[in-house]
Tab-separated table of C-alpha atoms in Angstrom:
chain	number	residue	atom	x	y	z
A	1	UNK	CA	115.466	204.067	134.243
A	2	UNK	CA	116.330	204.285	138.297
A	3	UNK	CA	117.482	201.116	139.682
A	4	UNK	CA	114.032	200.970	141.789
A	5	UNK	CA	112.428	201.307	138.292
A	6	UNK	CA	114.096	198.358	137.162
A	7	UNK	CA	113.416	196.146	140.199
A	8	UNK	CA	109.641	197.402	139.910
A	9	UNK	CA	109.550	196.533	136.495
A	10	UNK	CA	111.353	193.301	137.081
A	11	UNK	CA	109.101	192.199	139.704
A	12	UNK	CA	105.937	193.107	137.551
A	13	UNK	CA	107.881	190.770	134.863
A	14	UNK	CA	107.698	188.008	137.168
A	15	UNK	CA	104.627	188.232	138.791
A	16	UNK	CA	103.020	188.415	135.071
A	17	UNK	CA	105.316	185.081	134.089
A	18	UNK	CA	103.655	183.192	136.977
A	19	UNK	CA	100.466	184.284	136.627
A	20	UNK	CA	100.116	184.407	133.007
A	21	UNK	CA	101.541	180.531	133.122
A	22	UNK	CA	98.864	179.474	136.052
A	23	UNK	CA	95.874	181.459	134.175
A	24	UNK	CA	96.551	182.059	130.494
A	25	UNK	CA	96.017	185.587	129.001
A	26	UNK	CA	92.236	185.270	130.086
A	27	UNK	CA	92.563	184.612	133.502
A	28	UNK	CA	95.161	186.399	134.599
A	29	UNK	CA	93.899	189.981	136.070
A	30	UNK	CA	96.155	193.049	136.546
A	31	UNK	CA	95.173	193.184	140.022
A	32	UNK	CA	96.480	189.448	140.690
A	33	UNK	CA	99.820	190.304	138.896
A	34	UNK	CA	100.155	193.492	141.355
A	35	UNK	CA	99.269	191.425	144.196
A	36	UNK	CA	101.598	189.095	143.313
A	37	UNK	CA	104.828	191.855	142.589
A	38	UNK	CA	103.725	193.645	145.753
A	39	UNK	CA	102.259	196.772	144.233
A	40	UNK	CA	99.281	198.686	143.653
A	41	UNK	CA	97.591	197.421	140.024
A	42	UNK	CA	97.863	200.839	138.664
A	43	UNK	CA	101.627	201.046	138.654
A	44	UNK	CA	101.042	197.621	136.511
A	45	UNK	CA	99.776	200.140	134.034
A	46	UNK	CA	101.771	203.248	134.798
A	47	UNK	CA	105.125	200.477	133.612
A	48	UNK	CA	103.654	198.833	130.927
A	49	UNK	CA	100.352	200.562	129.347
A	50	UNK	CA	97.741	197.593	129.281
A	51	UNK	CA	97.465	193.606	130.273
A	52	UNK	CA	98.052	192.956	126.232
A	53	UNK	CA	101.591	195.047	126.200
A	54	UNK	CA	102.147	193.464	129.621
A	55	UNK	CA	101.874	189.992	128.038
A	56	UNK	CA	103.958	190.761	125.130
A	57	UNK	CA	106.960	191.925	127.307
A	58	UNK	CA	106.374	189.347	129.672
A	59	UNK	CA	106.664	186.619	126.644
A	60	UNK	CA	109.303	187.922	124.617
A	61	UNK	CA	112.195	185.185	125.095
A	62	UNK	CA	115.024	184.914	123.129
A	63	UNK	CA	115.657	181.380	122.006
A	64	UNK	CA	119.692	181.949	121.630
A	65	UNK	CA	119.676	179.876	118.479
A	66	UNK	CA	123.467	179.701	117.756
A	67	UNK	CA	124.863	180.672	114.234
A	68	UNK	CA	124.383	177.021	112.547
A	69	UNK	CA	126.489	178.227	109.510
A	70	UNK	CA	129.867	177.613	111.198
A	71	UNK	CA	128.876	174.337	112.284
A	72	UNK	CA	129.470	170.775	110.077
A	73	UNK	CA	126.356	170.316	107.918
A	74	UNK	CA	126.669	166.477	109.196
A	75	UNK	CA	126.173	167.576	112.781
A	76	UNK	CA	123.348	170.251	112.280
A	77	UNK	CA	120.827	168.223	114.119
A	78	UNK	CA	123.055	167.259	116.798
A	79	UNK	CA	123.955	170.521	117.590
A	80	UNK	CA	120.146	172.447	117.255
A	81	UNK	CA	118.724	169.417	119.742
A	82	UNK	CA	121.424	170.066	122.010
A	83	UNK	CA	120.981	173.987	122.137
A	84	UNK	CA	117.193	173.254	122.548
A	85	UNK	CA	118.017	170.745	125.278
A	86	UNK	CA	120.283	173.526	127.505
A	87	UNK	CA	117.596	175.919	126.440
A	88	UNK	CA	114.695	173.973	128.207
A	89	UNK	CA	116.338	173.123	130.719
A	90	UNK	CA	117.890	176.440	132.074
A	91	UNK	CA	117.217	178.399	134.974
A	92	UNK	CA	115.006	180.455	132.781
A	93	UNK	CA	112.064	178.671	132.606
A	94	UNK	CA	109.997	181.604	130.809
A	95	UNK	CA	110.110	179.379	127.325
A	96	UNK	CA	108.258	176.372	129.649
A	97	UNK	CA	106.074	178.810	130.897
A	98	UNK	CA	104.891	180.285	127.558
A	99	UNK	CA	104.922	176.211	126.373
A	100	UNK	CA	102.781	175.370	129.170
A	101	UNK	CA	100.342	178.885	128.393
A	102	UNK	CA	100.116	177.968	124.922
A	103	UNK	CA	98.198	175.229	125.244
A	104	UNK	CA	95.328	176.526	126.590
A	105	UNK	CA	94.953	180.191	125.749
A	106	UNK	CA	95.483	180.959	122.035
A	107	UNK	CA	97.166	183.988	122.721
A	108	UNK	CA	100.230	182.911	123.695
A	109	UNK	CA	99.923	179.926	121.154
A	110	UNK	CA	99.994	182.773	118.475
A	111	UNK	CA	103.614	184.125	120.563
A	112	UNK	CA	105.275	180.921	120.392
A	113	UNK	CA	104.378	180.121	116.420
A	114	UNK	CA	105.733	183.718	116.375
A	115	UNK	CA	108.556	183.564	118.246
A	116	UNK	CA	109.620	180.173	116.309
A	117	UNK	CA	108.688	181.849	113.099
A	118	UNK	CA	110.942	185.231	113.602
A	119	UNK	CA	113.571	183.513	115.309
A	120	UNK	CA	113.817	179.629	114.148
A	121	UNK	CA	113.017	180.122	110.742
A	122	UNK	CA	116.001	182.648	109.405
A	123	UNK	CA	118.303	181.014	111.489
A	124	UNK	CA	117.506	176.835	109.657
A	125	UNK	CA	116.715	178.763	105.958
A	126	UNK	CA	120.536	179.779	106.472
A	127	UNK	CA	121.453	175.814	106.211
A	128	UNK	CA	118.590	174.288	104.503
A	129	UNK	CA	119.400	174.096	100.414
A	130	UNK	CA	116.130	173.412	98.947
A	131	UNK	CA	114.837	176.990	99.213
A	132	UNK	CA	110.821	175.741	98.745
A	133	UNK	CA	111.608	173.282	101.351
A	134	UNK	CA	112.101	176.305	103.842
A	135	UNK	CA	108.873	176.429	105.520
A	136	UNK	CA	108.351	172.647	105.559
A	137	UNK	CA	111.682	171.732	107.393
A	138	UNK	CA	111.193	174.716	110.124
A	139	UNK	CA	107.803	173.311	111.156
A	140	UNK	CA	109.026	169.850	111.025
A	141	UNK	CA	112.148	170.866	113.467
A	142	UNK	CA	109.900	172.898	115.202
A	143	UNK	CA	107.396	169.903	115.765
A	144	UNK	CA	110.365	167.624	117.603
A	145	UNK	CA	111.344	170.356	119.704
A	146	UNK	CA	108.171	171.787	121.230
A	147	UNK	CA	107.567	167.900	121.619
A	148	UNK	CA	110.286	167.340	123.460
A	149	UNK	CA	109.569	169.889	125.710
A	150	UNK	CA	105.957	168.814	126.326
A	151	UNK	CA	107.189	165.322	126.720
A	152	UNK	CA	109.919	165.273	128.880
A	153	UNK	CA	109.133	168.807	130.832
A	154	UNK	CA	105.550	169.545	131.231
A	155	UNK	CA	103.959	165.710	130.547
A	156	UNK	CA	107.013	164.147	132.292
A	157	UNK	CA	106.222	161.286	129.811
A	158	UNK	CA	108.430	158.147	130.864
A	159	UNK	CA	110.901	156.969	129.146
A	160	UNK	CA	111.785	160.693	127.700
A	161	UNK	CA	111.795	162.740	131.060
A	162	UNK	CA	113.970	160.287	132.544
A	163	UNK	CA	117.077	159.778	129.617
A	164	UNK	CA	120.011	161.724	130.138
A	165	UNK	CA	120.523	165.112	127.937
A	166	UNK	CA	123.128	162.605	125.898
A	167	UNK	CA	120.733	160.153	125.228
A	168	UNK	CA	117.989	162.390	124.028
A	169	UNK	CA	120.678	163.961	121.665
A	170	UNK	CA	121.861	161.111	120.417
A	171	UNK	CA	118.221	159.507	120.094
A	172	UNK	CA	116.701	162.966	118.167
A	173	UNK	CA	119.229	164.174	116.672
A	174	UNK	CA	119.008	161.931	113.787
A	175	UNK	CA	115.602	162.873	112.780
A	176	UNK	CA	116.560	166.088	113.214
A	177	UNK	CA	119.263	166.142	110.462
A	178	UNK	CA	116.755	164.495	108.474
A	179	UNK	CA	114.502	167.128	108.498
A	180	UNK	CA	117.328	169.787	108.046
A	181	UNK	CA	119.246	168.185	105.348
A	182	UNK	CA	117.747	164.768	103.832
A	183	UNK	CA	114.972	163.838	102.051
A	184	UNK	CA	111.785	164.571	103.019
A	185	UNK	CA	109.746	162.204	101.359
């Protein structure tokens, strides 16, 4: 791929992000995502096929979990809310913007309960011990930290969107080790 390819195909990216996150799968058109990358719609095809492979690429997001089998059991909680924490709040806001899509267009509520599935799920069965447990602990993780995201990031729910990163670590954390490690009943 040329570098102009690249750009083109980086700019199509974008555009899709935006409107994809404004309009959901539904209501975003090819024609508004070439508008908004500055190209005619059918090079929107010509790059990626059709609006459904265009929404896959533009939603696949890598959620960086780090290798929790180096770290402390005690401190497994501490550490996931922490990466989830950066993670939301980076530069890359294409996780809030799938979040945010997700809640209104089922489409992209079936990529992030994939995306958490593929990519949340091997990494926590690595540390969780009770093997039938698996399933139950991911969803429960899961469940604190798309709600922290909603809360403090789309919602702005006070007091959550204005503690520090420290004291939303320090506050979740805890239940989060719970669901990883203690008892769940």
């Amino acid at each position: 791929m040329t570098d102009k390819s690249a750009r083109t195909r980086a700019r199509i990216l974008a555009a899709a992000r935006t409107e994809f996150a404004e309009h959901g799968f539904r209501g975003a058109t090819v024609r508004a995502i070439a508008r908004e990358a500055r190209i005619d719609p059918s090079m929107v095809i010509r790059y990626f096929g059709s609006k459904s492979e265009l929404f896959e690429a533009a939603s696949e997001i890598d959620l960086r979990i780090p290798d929790l089998t180096s770290v402390p059991r005690s401190r497994l909680g501490e550490v996931l809310v922490q990466h989830f924490m950066t993670r939301w709040e980076s530069e890359d806001d294409s996780l809030l913007l799938l979040l945010r899509s997700s809640t209104v267009d089922e489409r992209a509520a079936e990529r992030l309960r994939s995306m958490f599935q593929r990519q949340l799920a091997p990494a926590l069965s690595a540390v969780i011990d009770e093997v039938d447990e698996v399933q139950a602990r991911v969803g429960l993780v899961a469940t604190q930290m798309l709600g922290l995201a909603l809360t403090r990031h789309l919602l702005r729910l006070p007091p959550v969107a204005s503690m520090s990163t420290e004291q939303v670590v320090a506050r979740l954390a805890p239940t989060v080790q719970r669901y990883l490690r203690g008892p769940l009943r």
